Amino acid sequence: MGSSCRKMCFGCCVAALVVLAVACAGNREDNPADEGGVSAVLPDEENRVTVQVLQLQDFEHELVSNGKLQAGQQADLKFETQGVLSAVYVKNGETVRKGQKLAELDKFVLARKTAQARDAMEQSRLEMQDVLIGQGYTAEDSAQVPAEVMRLARVKSGYDRSIADYELARREEENATLTAPFDGVVANLFAKPFNEPDASEPFCTVVGTRGMEVDFTVLENELPLLKAGDRVEVSPYADASSAYAGRVTEINPLVDEKGMVRVRAVVDGRGGRLFSGMNVRVSVRRSLGKQLVIPKSAVVLRSGKQVVFTLVDGKAFWHYVQTGLENSDSYVVSGETLKEGDTVIVSGNVNLAHETPVTVTENEE
């Protein structure tokens, strides 16, 4: 019994192997590419690139830094006397012109004080004339009065003191109206009409917008590339899409402990929304004349070294390069390995190897 069972099991195994062999043969007939490997069914990938002819061109070196805006003109305004606000004519953020009225105190008391000071001055003038008459001089002879006699008459009559009191009263009345000292924007205005402003605090601040300044820092080794008059472009981080032009005005001749040098530039903020204290991105540009310039996209790394591919007879040839100065989109390269007139591959070069066949899809001028 056991022997017959073993024969049956063996027969079943043989039958199963025959069926499996037939199935495998059928699969090979349906998919013959398997015999040739994967390469038989995967087409060769075409290397498409774009190129640019290397030429001498004007190169603008660019230094990028972070800075903070400051108003070129900024004034904290106060009333010179105490009083109750009768009117406030502006609000925070409002643009004002030089001489424009900002706010006004109640002038009733100040006007009366000015009138009293004027009367006191007139009375002192009459008393001075009486003193001169007592010295034998008439009002018509005042030009002939000796200087020492005139000085004594003015002191005895209190005329000089009365003039000073009148001028002070008149000034207080005039300054009860607060005006803008220059064109700018109103800030830090919190007082309300019919209240007495705090004399210890500025009533408001006027911030000039025409001459905004930006303070930023550069590395010590970047100083040779920077000079007064260089163009700058300022972009607020609050509005990165906007840009404002300016010029470098000052380079502080001291290097701090971090190896940084402070630089200041004037920025034209007219027509924009620049506020004092804003954090901004500063780009300093300076033309360095004709240079061999390549796009940054043309440079790739091979074993940690910079490589540029050139196009020769439909193939990519690589060259080790040493890049120099740079800006946001370009490098300056030396003429040791590349020369003017070379056709440089500027895109599609990431996976290229030496002498790889390539197809040019578009030429960049």
mmCIF file with all atom_site columns, N, CA, C and O in Angstrom, residues 72-94:
data_model
loop_
_atom_site.group_PDB
_atom_site.id
_atom_site.type_symbol
_atom_site.label_atom_id
_atom_site.label_alt_id
_atom_site.label_comp_id
_atom_site.label_asym_id
_atom_site.label_entity_id
_atom_site.label_seq_id
_atom_site.pdbx_PDB_ins_code
_atom_site.Cartn_x
_atom_site.Cartn_y
_atom_site.Cartn_z
_atom_site.occupancy
_atom_site.B_iso_or_equiv
_atom_site.pdbx_formal_charge
_atom_site.auth_seq_id
_atom_site.auth_comp_id
_atom_site.auth_asym_id
_atom_site.auth_atom_id
_atom_site.pdbx_PDB_model_num
ATOM 1  N N  . GLY A 1 72 ? 15.287  109.739 6.454  1.00 0.00 ? 72 GLY A N  1
ATOM 2  C CA . GLY A 1 72 ? 16.321  110.756 6.353  1.00 0.00 ? 72 GLY A CA 1
ATOM 3  C C  . GLY A 1 72 ? 15.962  111.985 7.157  1.00 0.00 ? 72 GLY A C  1
ATOM 4  O O  . GLY A 1 72 ? 16.838  112.669 7.695  1.00 0.00 ? 72 GLY A O  1
ATOM 5  N N  . GLN A 1 73 ? 14.678  112.290 7.264  1.00 0.00 ? 73 GLN A N  1
ATOM 6  C CA . GLN A 1 73 ? 14.174  113.376 8.098  1.00 0.00 ? 73 GLN A CA 1
ATOM 7  C C  . GLN A 1 73 ? 13.098  112.824 9.022  1.00 0.00 ? 73 GLN A C  1
ATOM 8  O O  . GLN A 1 73 ? 12.190  112.123 8.571  1.00 0.00 ? 73 GLN A O  1
ATOM 9  N N  . GLN A 1 74 ? 13.213  113.131 10.286 1.00 0.00 ? 74 GLN A N  1
ATOM 10 C CA . GLN A 1 74 ? 12.209  112.698 11.258 1.00 0.00 ? 74 GLN A CA 1
ATOM 11 C C  . GLN A 1 74 ? 12.189  113.691 12.409 1.00 0.00 ? 74 GLN A C  1
ATOM 12 O O  . GLN A 1 74 ? 13.239  114.012 12.968 1.00 0.00 ? 74 GLN A O  1
ATOM 13 N N  . ALA A 1 75 ? 11.014  114.191 12.756 1.00 0.00 ? 75 ALA A N  1
ATOM 14 C CA . ALA A 1 75 ? 10.894  115.206 13.800 1.00 0.00 ? 75 ALA A CA 1
ATOM 15 C C  . ALA A 1 75 ? 9.789   114.836 14.779 1.00 0.00 ? 75 ALA A C  1
ATOM 16 O O  . ALA A 1 75 ? 8.665   114.529 14.364 1.00 0.00 ? 75 ALA A O  1
ATOM 17 N N  . ASP A 1 76 ? 10.121  114.859 16.075 1.00 0.00 ? 76 ASP A N  1
ATOM 18 C CA . ASP A 1 76 ? 9.129   114.714 17.137 1.00 0.00 ? 76 ASP A CA 1
ATOM 19 C C  . ASP A 1 76 ? 8.654   116.109 17.515 1.00 0.00 ? 76 ASP A C  1
ATOM 20 O O  . ASP A 1 76 ? 9.453   116.951 17.955 1.00 0.00 ? 76 ASP A O  1
ATOM 21 N N  . LEU A 1 77 ? 7.368   116.367 17.331 1.00 0.00 ? 77 LEU A N  1
ATOM 22 C CA . LEU A 1 77 ? 6.821   117.708 17.512 1.00 0.00 ? 77 LEU A CA 1
ATOM 23 C C  . LEU A 1 77 ? 6.094   117.832 18.846 1.00 0.00 ? 77 LEU A C  1
ATOM 24 O O  . LEU A 1 77 ? 5.382   116.918 19.263 1.00 0.00 ? 77 LEU A O  1
ATOM 25 N N  . LYS A 1 78 ? 6.286   118.991 19.505 1.00 0.00 ? 78 LYS A N  1
ATOM 26 C CA . LYS A 1 78 ? 5.612   119.298 20.769 1.00 0.00 ? 78 LYS A CA 1
ATOM 27 C C  . LYS A 1 78 ? 5.061   120.714 20.720 1.00 0.00 ? 78 LYS A C  1
ATOM 28 O O  . LYS A 1 78 ? 5.605   121.583 20.029 1.00 0.00 ? 78 LYS A O  1
ATOM 29 N N  . PHE A 1 79 ? 4.013   120.943 21.475 1.00 0.00 ? 79 PHE A N  1
ATOM 30 C CA . PHE A 1 79 ? 3.560   122.310 21.714 1.00 0.00 ? 79 PHE A CA 1
ATOM 31 C C  . PHE A 1 79 ? 4.490   122.948 22.741 1.00 0.00 ? 79 PHE A C  1
ATOM 32 O O  . PHE A 1 79 ? 4.945   122.295 23.681 1.00 0.00 ? 79 PHE A O  1
ATOM 33 N N  . GLU A 1 80 ? 4.781   124.240 22.562 1.00 0.00 ? 80 GLU A N  1
ATOM 34 C CA . GLU A 1 80 ? 5.686   124.919 23.474 1.00 0.00 ? 80 GLU A CA 1
ATOM 35 C C  . GLU A 1 80 ? 4.993   125.437 24.713 1.00 0.00 ? 80 GLU A C  1
ATOM 36 O O  . GLU A 1 80 ? 5.645   125.973 25.611 1.00 0.00 ? 80 GLU A O  1
ATOM 37 N N  . THR A 1 81 ? 3.701   125.293 24.780 1.00 0.00 ? 81 THR A N  1
ATOM 38 C CA . THR A 1 81 ? 2.968   125.739 25.953 1.00 0.00 ? 81 THR A CA 1
ATOM 39 C C  . THR A 1 81 ? 1.846   124.766 26.261 1.00 0.00 ? 81 THR A C  1
ATOM 40 O O  . THR A 1 81 ? 1.455   123.954 25.411 1.00 0.00 ? 81 THR A O  1
ATOM 41 N N  . GLN A 1 82 ? 1.364   124.832 27.475 1.00 0.00 ? 82 GLN A N  1
ATOM 42 C CA . GLN A 1 82 ? 0.254   123.974 27.867 1.00 0.00 ? 82 GLN A CA 1
ATOM 43 C C  . GLN A 1 82 ? -1.071  124.575 27.398 1.00 0.00 ? 82 GLN A C  1
ATOM 44 O O  . GLN A 1 82 ? -1.207  125.793 27.264 1.00 0.00 ? 82 GLN A O  1
ATOM 45 N N  . GLY A 1 83 ? -2.017  123.705 27.157 1.00 0.00 ? 83 GLY A N  1
ATOM 46 C CA . GLY A 1 83 ? -3.330  124.163 26.754 1.00 0.00 ? 83 GLY A CA 1
ATOM 47 C C  . GLY A 1 83 ? -4.203  123.000 26.334 1.00 0.00 ? 83 GLY A C  1
ATOM 48 O O  . GLY A 1 83 ? -3.747  121.849 26.255 1.00 0.00 ? 83 GLY A O  1
ATOM 49 N N  . VAL A 1 84 ? -5.460  123.318 26.040 1.00 0.00 ? 84 VAL A N  1
ATOM 50 C CA . VAL A 1 84 ? -6.421  122.308 25.615 1.00 0.00 ? 84 VAL A CA 1
ATOM 51 C C  . VAL A 1 84 ? -6.491  122.296 24.091 1.00 0.00 ? 84 VAL A C  1
ATOM 52 O O  . VAL A 1 84 ? -6.541  123.350 23.453 1.00 0.00 ? 84 VAL A O  1
ATOM 53 N N  . LEU A 1 85 ? -6.483  121.094 23.533 1.00 0.00 ? 85 LEU A N  1
ATOM 54 C CA . LEU A 1 85 ? -6.572  120.969 22.078 1.00 0.00 ? 85 LEU A CA 1
ATOM 55 C C  . LEU A 1 85 ? -7.940  121.426 21.592 1.00 0.00 ? 85 LEU A C  1
ATOM 56 O O  . LEU A 1 85 ? -8.974  120.944 22.068 1.00 0.00 ? 85 LEU A O  1
ATOM 57 N N  . SER A 1 86 ? -7.938  122.336 20.647 1.00 0.00 ? 86 SER A N  1
ATOM 58 C CA . SER A 1 86 ? -9.206  122.748 20.053 1.00 0.00 ? 86 SER A CA 1
ATOM 59 C C  . SER A 1 86 ? -9.485  122.002 18.756 1.00 0.00 ? 86 SER A C  1
ATOM 60 O O  . SER A 1 86 ? -10.644 121.833 18.375 1.00 0.00 ? 86 SER A O  1
ATOM 61 N N  . ALA A 1 87 ? -8.434  121.545 18.077 1.00 0.00 ? 87 ALA A N  1
ATOM 62 C CA . ALA A 1 87 ? -8.640  120.843 16.801 1.00 0.00 ? 87 ALA A CA 1
ATOM 63 C C  . ALA A 1 87 ? -7.409  120.013 16.464 1.00 0.00 ? 87 ALA A C  1
ATOM 64 O O  . ALA A 1 87 ? -6.278  120.403 16.754 1.00 0.00 ? 87 ALA A O  1
ATOM 65 N N  . VAL A 1 88 ? -7.663  118.841 15.824 1.00 0.00 ? 88 VAL A N  1
ATOM 66 C CA . VAL A 1 88 ? -6.610  118.007 15.250 1.00 0.00 ? 88 VAL A CA 1
ATOM 67 C C  . VAL A 1 88 ? -6.979  117.809 13.784 1.00 0.00 ? 88 VAL A C  1
ATOM 68 O O  . VAL A 1 88 ? -8.059  117.300 13.475 1.00 0.00 ? 88 VAL A O  1
ATOM 69 N N  . TYR A 1 89 ? -6.093  118.213 12.886 1.00 0.00 ? 89 TYR A N  1
ATOM 70 C CA . TYR A 1 89 ? -6.422  118.264 11.469 1.00 0.00 ? 89 TYR A CA 1
ATOM 71 C C  . TYR A 1 89 ? -5.936  117.053 10.666 1.00 0.00 ? 89 TYR A C  1
ATOM 72 O O  . TYR A 1 89 ? -6.301  116.917 9.492  1.00 0.00 ? 89 TYR A O  1
ATOM 73 N N  . VAL A 1 90 ? -5.127  116.197 11.251 1.00 0.00 ? 90 VAL A N  1
ATOM 74 C CA . VAL A 1 90 ? -4.557  115.075 10.515 1.00 0.00 ? 90 VAL A CA 1
ATOM 75 C C  . VAL A 1 90 ? -4.694  113.800 11.328 1.00 0.00 ? 90 VAL A C  1
ATOM 76 O O  . VAL A 1 90 ? -5.120  113.824 12.486 1.00 0.00 ? 90 VAL A O  1
ATOM 77 N N  . LYS A 1 91 ? -4.304  112.680 10.723 1.00 0.00 ? 91 LYS A N  1
ATOM 78 C CA . LYS A 1 91 ? -4.323  111.391 11.418 1.00 0.00 ? 91 LYS A CA 1
ATOM 79 C C  . LYS A 1 91 ? -3.073  110.593 11.022 1.00 0.00 ? 91 LYS A C  1
ATOM 80 O O  . LYS A 1 91 ? -2.361  110.959 10.081 1.00 0.00 ? 91 LYS A O  1
ATOM 81 N N  . ASN A 1 92 ? -2.817  109.518 11.741 1.00 0.00 ? 92 ASN A N  1
ATOM 82 C CA . ASN A 1 92 ? -1.644  108.701 11.477 1.00 0.00 ? 92 ASN A CA 1
ATOM 83 C C  . ASN A 1 92 ? -1.667  108.154 10.051 1.00 0.00 ? 92 ASN A C  1
ATOM 84 O O  . ASN A 1 92 ? -2.711  107.715 9.558  1.00 0.00 ? 92 ASN A O  1
ATOM 85 N N  . GLY A 1 93 ? -0.493  108.192 9.399  1.00 0.00 ? 93 GLY A N  1
ATOM 86 C CA . GLY A 1 93 ? -0.379  107.694 8.040  1.00 0.00 ? 93 GLY A CA 1
ATOM 87 C C  . GLY A 1 93 ? -0.723  108.700 6.969  1.00 0.00 ? 93 GLY A C  1
ATOM 88 O O  . GLY A 1 93 ? -0.550  108.418 5.788  1.00 0.00 ? 93 GLY A O  1
ATOM 89 N N  . GLU A 1 94 ? -1.183  109.876 7.354  1.00 0.00 ? 94 GLU A N  1
ATOM 90 C CA . GLU A 1 94 ? -1.567  110.887 6.369  1.00 0.00 ? 94 GLU A CA 1
ATOM 91 C C  . GLU A 1 94 ? -0.333  111.639 5.878  1.00 0.00 ? 94 GLU A C  1
ATOM 92 O O  . GLU A 1 94 ? 0.536   112.022 6.657  1.00 0.00 ? 94 GLU A O  1
#
